[in-house]
Amino acid sequence: MKSSLSFSLLASFSCLVISCGAPSAAENNNSQSAEIPVKLLPLNGQMNANPAIAVSGQFTTDDEVLLSFKTGGIIQRILVKEGDAVKKGQLLAVLNPTEINAQVQQAQLGFEKAQRDHRRVENLYKDSVATLEQLQNAKTALDMAAEQLKTAQFNRSHSQIQATESGYILRKLASEGQLVQPGTPVLETNGAQSGNWMLRVNVSNKEWAAINLQDKATVEVEAVPGKVFQGVVSRKSEGVQPQSGSFTADIKLTGEKPSAIAFGMFGKAVIKPVIVASANGQGPWAIPYDALLEGDGSTGYVYVTNDNKTAHKVAVTIAGMEADKVIISKGLQEAASLITSGSAYLTEGSIITVK
């Protein structure tokens, strides 16, 4: 009887051991099913963004022309006012002609004398009185006098300013009776076409360095409230403007043009600088809002992965916010991919599967 009881207890214990071992296989199955599905955003070589830059400036066109006299002198008349419409070839301003006319007359007399000298030497050469060298020198003097006359006549033709294209007078930069040097701007004009409007804005040193050509921008016109226009950065100044002491950038309107716009009108813009991450992935990075778990001031946390199998939680530095992006300046240098979906279910070291 005792032997039978012992055998019964041994059998029960064996069943218990076997049953206790069974969860081990189940745990393996559960472990496999515990892989958390996520979505990834590769970080290396992606297009990344700097924080948006708010700027303001005045509207102008890309066909501005500064008109000046080739020669210096006293301005006798300026025949137009700011805002006047002008046609190509129209006379806009003239210098006092007294001095330039005297120069032309002097050149004319010099040319006539050179002609007489050349004819005289030529006749003497035919009579074998003058040498060939003397004839050649007389011919050279005649040619030089002819060129001097052409130069004086050319300068006289440019002692007046004519419109190079049909358009408008933007600014008068000098006045009648003023003494101007050669090349001094007297009038500023632009073309009659309104298809090339742009906003010229002042930017700081730091902003200038962050902006690149073809960066996109949104533009608001004070005369058209509540409407936003699209543009791109078409030009960056290569030096500081003496008048403002700052750099400038031009934002060319690319889409719909404002219905009411004029030269000098005030406008505002938001430039969205875009750069390509360097080969070593040094950022900055523009990541989706959903990828950021939590934040405290300029510090936040995200999940990343380097092998597409294991999730790691890292701290990042927040540089700014966009409409649908968070700008990260540091923290993602060593990461291959950012986890953008499924982060709420992750902990450090979680096993993931890419969906």
Coordinates of N, CA and C in Angstrom, one line a residue, residues 131 139 182 194 239 329 349:
T131 N 59.7 112.3 -97.2 CA 60.1 110.9 -97.2 C 58.9 110.1 -96.9
K139 N 49.8 110.3 -92.0 CA 48.6 109.4 -92.0 C 48.2 108.9 -90.6
P182 N 31.0 111.3 -64.2 CA 30.7 110.3 -65.1 C 30.2 109.0 -64.4
S194 N 4.9 93.4 -65.4 CA 4.8 93.2 -63.9 C 4.9 91.7 -63.6
G239 N 27.6 91.1 -50.4 CA 28.3 92.1 -49.5 C 27.2 92.9 -48.8
S329 N 18.5 69.9 -33.8 CA 19.9 70.3 -34.2 C 20.9 69.3 -33.7
G349 N 15.4 49.3 -25.7 CA 15.7 47.9 -26.1 C 14.6 47.1 -26.6

